[in-house]
């Protein structure tokens, strides 16, 4: 029996998961998303084309793989239809290669309204969500009020009516006057579109595939610091973005997890509110944002930028059991004279190398080490041997600090701009 490999973000999302899933897909038979929903925006670039995927796994552009949307994902039928139709129009035979779990929860039109109303109530303490109804949908799942894709197969209108009326009462109690009949009609017709896909018991499909020695890659969304348990709570998303999320979000037993690929950027970004110890408010932060095109793939919001945070990365590696690291966007730092890395925090004059419980409330002073930049354009480099010596020193430094091998280096957004090192293994 083979094991499943898991690829997930180690920071606050947008690490480049979509790109790397696409690069690794030829080595797999199945690619499966295990959590999150259309709050995700996974960008892929190849052959001068660019795609941003929201709910659909990033393994659809290679040849022959089956892609699965697992039970842990929350689906918005309207956004799914838009995404799917655009891909079909681009020639992707989605109906043949995409399967969706019956147990995936549905995002209702009223979930989006509740998301907005919750944010409004929080005022200046708002999370800065993507507004896609993610929190309210997972809330309903956990409070056992949710609707699942499989529910669309029998008596759906009735079940939908109960859920909608409950939401309307909640919205009214929050002082809202919800009006969503147009959205609702669109949503109901999008449900029919969704039902034209292969709706399956994905836990059986995946475990059967493993029994047949097929190879499965699980694709995470968001990142570890947005995990509902271990992230910078409450400024997090509402799912388990960590490795264990692949077990509960796909029905894969923990002893079936193989490689855990942890992705991080050579620096750090975050969208939305919440703590960010190494955030830069100066010219350097702006320079990273400009060079890295750090604007949200979903909302177009400016991403906050800062230096790499090794305290947070070590924490993420520990929580996920990362076996290999993948460093993205190294090229963004190509022209910097100096590169900084945060190796510790100082809180109230006390040094720590732990990611603290009160990361949201404490004033954290990052402790940095500074290294010389490599001052070389790496975007055309295709092999390990060509890498500039100072960059190799930086990678060696990170590997030593993080006690985990960095086996893939990304030097540009395109599929081709990827250096798979000799240490990489599946
Ligand atoms: P994801 O959500 O983790 O899949 O990441 P996003 O797609 O939201 O954000 C990553 C952005 O960086 C996208 O615009 C990618 O095209 C781009 N990107 C990925 N890898 C690299 C890289 O190595 N260098 C540069 N310059 N851009 C990259
Ligand atoms: P990918 O998969 C970056 C952030 C939002 C907000 C918080 C909660 O592309 O890496 P939510 O809508 O989930 O309730 O918002 O989480 N967030 C992301 N940030 N990348 C993402 O996904 C994100 N998905 C959610 O900005 O701060
Ligand atoms: Mg993204």
GROMACS .gro file of C-alpha atoms in nm, residues 37-256:
model
  220
   37UNK     CA    1  -1.298   2.678  -0.006
   38UNK     CA    2  -1.310   2.970  -0.246
   39UNK     CA    3  -1.120   3.181   0.006
   40UNK     CA    4  -0.821   3.016  -0.161
   41UNK     CA    5  -0.664   3.152  -0.477
   42UNK     CA    6  -0.398   2.921  -0.618
   43UNK     CA    7  -0.210   3.062  -0.915
   44UNK     CA    8  -0.049   2.855  -1.188
   45UNK     CA    9   0.152   2.979  -1.483
   46UNK     CA   10   0.273   2.782  -1.783
   47UNK     CA   11   0.300   2.827  -2.162
   48UNK     CA   12   0.232   3.200  -2.116
   49UNK     CA   13  -0.103   3.121  -1.957
   50UNK     CA   14  -0.216   3.204  -1.606
   51UNK     CA   15  -0.494   3.040  -1.407
   52UNK     CA   16  -0.622   3.110  -1.056
   53UNK     CA   17  -0.798   2.815  -0.892
   54UNK     CA   18  -1.035   2.860  -0.602
   55UNK     CA   19  -1.200   2.531  -0.513
   56UNK     CA   20  -1.069   2.301  -0.782
   57UNK     CA   21  -0.738   2.121  -0.712
   58UNK     CA   22  -0.423   2.234  -0.891
   59UNK     CA   23  -0.361   1.895  -1.056
   60UNK     CA   24  -0.600   1.950  -1.347
   61UNK     CA   25  -0.353   2.086  -1.599
   62UNK     CA   26  -0.123   1.787  -1.627
   63UNK     CA   27  -0.229   1.471  -1.802
   64UNK     CA   28  -0.431   1.181  -1.671
   65UNK     CA   29  -0.466   1.262  -1.302
   66UNK     CA   30  -0.795   1.244  -1.115
   67UNK     CA   31  -0.866   1.549  -0.899
   68UNK     CA   32  -1.082   1.524  -0.591
   69UNK     CA   33  -1.256   1.789  -0.382
   70UNK     CA   34  -1.264   1.624  -0.040
   71UNK     CA   35  -1.520   1.625   0.240
   72UNK     CA   36  -1.322   1.888   0.432
   73UNK     CA   37  -1.375   2.150   0.162
   74UNK     CA   38  -1.664   2.399   0.162
   75UNK     CA   39  -1.809   2.470  -0.180
   76UNK     CA   40  -1.993   2.772  -0.315
   77UNK     CA   41  -2.197   2.642  -0.612
   78UNK     CA   42  -2.198   2.982  -0.785
   79UNK     CA   43  -1.824   3.034  -0.762
   80UNK     CA   44  -1.766   2.670  -0.850
   81UNK     CA   45  -1.975   2.708  -1.166
   82UNK     CA   46  -1.783   3.020  -1.271
   83UNK     CA   47  -1.451   2.849  -1.210
   84UNK     CA   48  -1.551   2.523  -1.378
   85UNK     CA   49  -1.704   2.685  -1.686
   86UNK     CA   50  -1.396   2.900  -1.743
   87UNK     CA   51  -1.175   2.592  -1.723
   88UNK     CA   52  -1.399   2.389  -1.954
   89UNK     CA   53  -1.389   2.678  -2.200
   90UNK     CA   54  -1.009   2.665  -2.181
   91UNK     CA   55  -1.024   2.302  -2.290
   92UNK     CA   56  -0.985   2.123  -1.955
   93UNK     CA   57  -1.206   1.808  -1.959
   94UNK     CA   58  -1.319   1.876  -1.605
   95UNK     CA   59  -1.620   1.645  -1.605
   96UNK     CA   60  -1.388   1.352  -1.673
   97UNK     CA   61  -1.116   1.430  -1.423
   98UNK     CA   62  -1.291   1.596  -1.129
   99UNK     CA   63  -1.479   1.417  -0.853
  100UNK     CA   64  -1.641   1.577  -0.551
  101UNK     CA   65  -1.714   1.433  -0.208
  102UNK     CA   66  -2.078   1.392  -0.109
  103UNK     CA   67  -1.974   1.513   0.233
  104UNK     CA   68  -1.834   1.850   0.123
  105UNK     CA   69  -2.039   2.127   0.286
  106UNK     CA   70  -2.224   2.388   0.082
  107UNK     CA   71  -2.177   2.761   0.120
  108UNK     CA   72  -2.527   2.915   0.108
  109UNK     CA   73  -2.599   3.269  -0.013
  110UNK     CA   74  -2.689   3.355   0.346
  111UNK     CA   75  -2.347   3.231   0.465
  112UNK     CA   76  -2.188   3.511   0.266
  113UNK     CA   77  -2.429   3.761   0.424
  114UNK     CA   78  -2.351   3.625   0.771
  115UNK     CA   79  -1.978   3.655   0.701
  116UNK     CA   80  -2.026   4.023   0.615
  117UNK     CA   81  -2.255   4.083   0.915
  118UNK     CA   82  -2.007   3.917   1.154
  119UNK     CA   83  -1.728   4.135   1.024
  120UNK     CA   84  -1.944   4.445   1.057
  121UNK     CA   85  -2.020   4.358   1.420
  122UNK     CA   86  -1.652   4.316   1.498
  123UNK     CA   87  -1.583   4.669   1.376
  124UNK     CA   88  -1.216   4.759   1.402
  125UNK     CA   89  -1.147   4.410   1.542
  126UNK     CA   90  -1.260   4.251   1.217
  127UNK     CA   91  -1.069   3.953   1.081
  128UNK     CA   92  -1.053   4.084   0.726
  129UNK     CA   93  -1.204   3.766   0.585
  130UNK     CA   94  -1.232   3.704   0.214
  131UNK     CA   95  -1.609   3.751   0.250
  132UNK     CA   96  -1.683   3.414   0.095
  133UNK     CA   97  -1.891   3.277   0.384
  134UNK     CA   98  -1.618   3.042   0.504
  135UNK     CA   99  -1.655   3.101   0.880
  136UNK     CA  100  -2.036   3.070   0.889
  137UNK     CA  101  -2.029   2.755   0.673
  138UNK     CA  102  -1.779   2.576   0.897
  139UNK     CA  103  -1.971   2.704   1.200
  140UNK     CA  104  -2.284   2.532   1.067
  141UNK     CA  105  -2.085   2.217   0.998
  142UNK     CA  106  -1.959   2.198   1.354
  143UNK     CA  107  -2.294   2.297   1.508
  144UNK     CA  108  -2.456   2.026   1.293
  145UNK     CA  109  -2.671   2.261   1.088
  146UNK     CA  110  -2.485   2.237   0.760
  147UNK     CA  111  -2.594   2.115   0.419
  148UNK     CA  112  -2.372   1.876   0.230
  149UNK     CA  113  -2.342   1.817  -0.140
  150UNK     CA  114  -2.499   1.473  -0.092
  151UNK     CA  115  -2.806   1.647   0.054
  152UNK     CA  116  -2.882   1.791  -0.288
  153UNK     CA  117  -2.973   1.442  -0.406
  154UNK     CA  118  -3.296   1.409  -0.194
  155UNK     CA  119  -3.557   1.659  -0.067
  156UNK     CA  120  -3.312   1.937  -0.112
  157UNK     CA  121  -3.547   2.233  -0.141
  158UNK     CA  122  -3.695   2.149   0.198
  159UNK     CA  123  -3.358   2.115   0.370
  160UNK     CA  124  -3.238   2.433   0.205
  161UNK     CA  125  -3.547   2.625   0.319
  162UNK     CA  126  -3.489   2.530   0.682
  163UNK     CA  127  -3.124   2.639   0.670
  164UNK     CA  128  -3.204   2.963   0.488
  165UNK     CA  129  -3.483   3.060   0.729
  166UNK     CA  130  -3.255   2.998   1.023
  167UNK     CA  131  -2.992   3.224   0.869
  168UNK     CA  132  -3.246   3.495   0.791
  169UNK     CA  133  -3.356   3.495   1.157
  170UNK     CA  134  -2.992   3.525   1.264
  171UNK     CA  135  -2.930   3.810   1.022
  172UNK     CA  136  -3.240   3.994   1.143
  173UNK     CA  137  -3.129   3.954   1.504
  174UNK     CA  138  -2.805   4.122   1.397
  175UNK     CA  139  -3.001   4.417   1.260
  176UNK     CA  140  -2.971   4.317   0.895
  177UNK     CA  141  -3.251   4.325   0.640
  178UNK     CA  142  -3.133   4.051   0.406
  179UNK     CA  143  -3.240   4.068   0.041
  180UNK     CA  144  -3.091   3.796  -0.169
  181UNK     CA  145  -3.359   3.658  -0.402
  182UNK     CA  146  -3.149   3.714  -0.715
  183UNK     CA  147  -2.848   3.551  -0.555
  184UNK     CA  148  -3.065   3.265  -0.435
  185UNK     CA  149  -3.200   3.192  -0.784
  186UNK     CA  150  -2.849   3.191  -0.923
  187UNK     CA  151  -2.738   2.964  -0.640
  188UNK     CA  152  -3.019   2.714  -0.694
  189UNK     CA  153  -2.940   2.689  -1.062
  190UNK     CA  154  -2.570   2.652  -0.977
  191UNK     CA  155  -2.666   2.355  -0.758
  192UNK     CA  156  -2.795   2.182  -1.072
  193UNK     CA  157  -2.466   2.252  -1.244
  194UNK     CA  158  -2.276   2.111  -0.947
  195UNK     CA  159  -2.485   1.794  -0.959
  196UNK     CA  160  -2.369   1.731  -1.314
  197UNK     CA  161  -2.028   1.641  -1.171
  198UNK     CA  162  -1.926   1.303  -1.036
  199UNK     CA  163  -2.034   1.315  -0.670
  200UNK     CA  164  -1.864   1.036  -0.479
  201UNK     CA  165  -1.773   0.881  -0.145
  202UNK     CA  166  -1.421   1.017  -0.175
  203UNK     CA  167  -1.291   0.843   0.136
  204UNK     CA  168  -1.355   0.508  -0.033
  205UNK     CA  169  -1.212   0.623  -0.364
  206UNK     CA  170  -0.889   0.744  -0.206
  207UNK     CA  171  -0.836   0.442   0.018
  208UNK     CA  172  -0.909   0.208  -0.272
  209UNK     CA  173  -0.651   0.393  -0.480
  210UNK     CA  174  -0.394   0.354  -0.203
  211UNK     CA  175  -0.468  -0.020  -0.190
  212UNK     CA  176  -0.391  -0.031  -0.561
  213UNK     CA  177  -0.056   0.143  -0.501
  214UNK     CA  178  -0.170   0.462  -0.669
  215UNK     CA  179  -0.004   0.784  -0.564
  216UNK     CA  180  -0.206   1.059  -0.398
  217UNK     CA  181  -0.102   1.421  -0.339
  218UNK     CA  182  -0.313   1.623  -0.094
  219UNK     CA  183  -0.324   1.997  -0.159
  220UNK     CA  184  -0.368   2.231   0.134
  221UNK     CA  185  -0.523   2.575   0.121
  222UNK     CA  186  -0.438   2.878   0.337
  223UNK     CA  187  -0.139   2.820   0.567
  224UNK     CA  188  -0.042   2.693   0.910
  225UNK     CA  189  -0.054   3.036   1.074
  226UNK     CA  190  -0.418   3.061   0.962
  227UNK     CA  191  -0.505   2.722   1.117
  228UNK     CA  192  -0.807   2.746   1.348
  229UNK     CA  193  -0.621   2.566   1.632
  230UNK     CA  194  -0.259   2.669   1.593
  231UNK     CA  195  -0.269   2.991   1.394
  232UNK     CA  196  -0.285   3.347   1.523
  233UNK     CA  197  -0.637   3.298   1.666
  234UNK     CA  198  -0.886   3.461   1.623
  235UNK     CA  199  -0.724   3.604   1.309
  236UNK     CA  200  -0.738   3.272   1.131
  237UNK     CA  201  -0.958   3.085   0.889
  238UNK     CA  202  -1.215   2.832   1.012
  239UNK     CA  203  -1.055   2.504   0.910
  240UNK     CA  204  -0.757   2.290   1.002
  241UNK     CA  205  -0.502   2.388   0.742
  242UNK     CA  206  -0.238   2.164   0.897
  243UNK     CA  207  -0.136   1.812   0.802
  244UNK     CA  208  -0.397   1.648   1.022
  245UNK     CA  209  -0.657   1.834   0.813
  246UNK     CA  210  -0.569   1.597   0.529
  247UNK     CA  211  -0.672   1.302   0.748
  248UNK     CA  212  -1.008   1.449   0.851
  249UNK     CA  213  -1.067   1.627   0.522
  250UNK     CA  214  -1.020   1.320   0.305
  251UNK     CA  215  -1.069   1.018   0.531
  252UNK     CA  216  -0.704   0.919   0.523
  253UNK     CA  217  -0.566   0.753   0.838
  254UNK     CA  218  -0.265   0.920   1.004
  255UNK     CA  219  -0.044   0.616   0.941
  256UNK     CA  220  -0.103   0.658   0.567
   0.00000   0.00000   0.00000
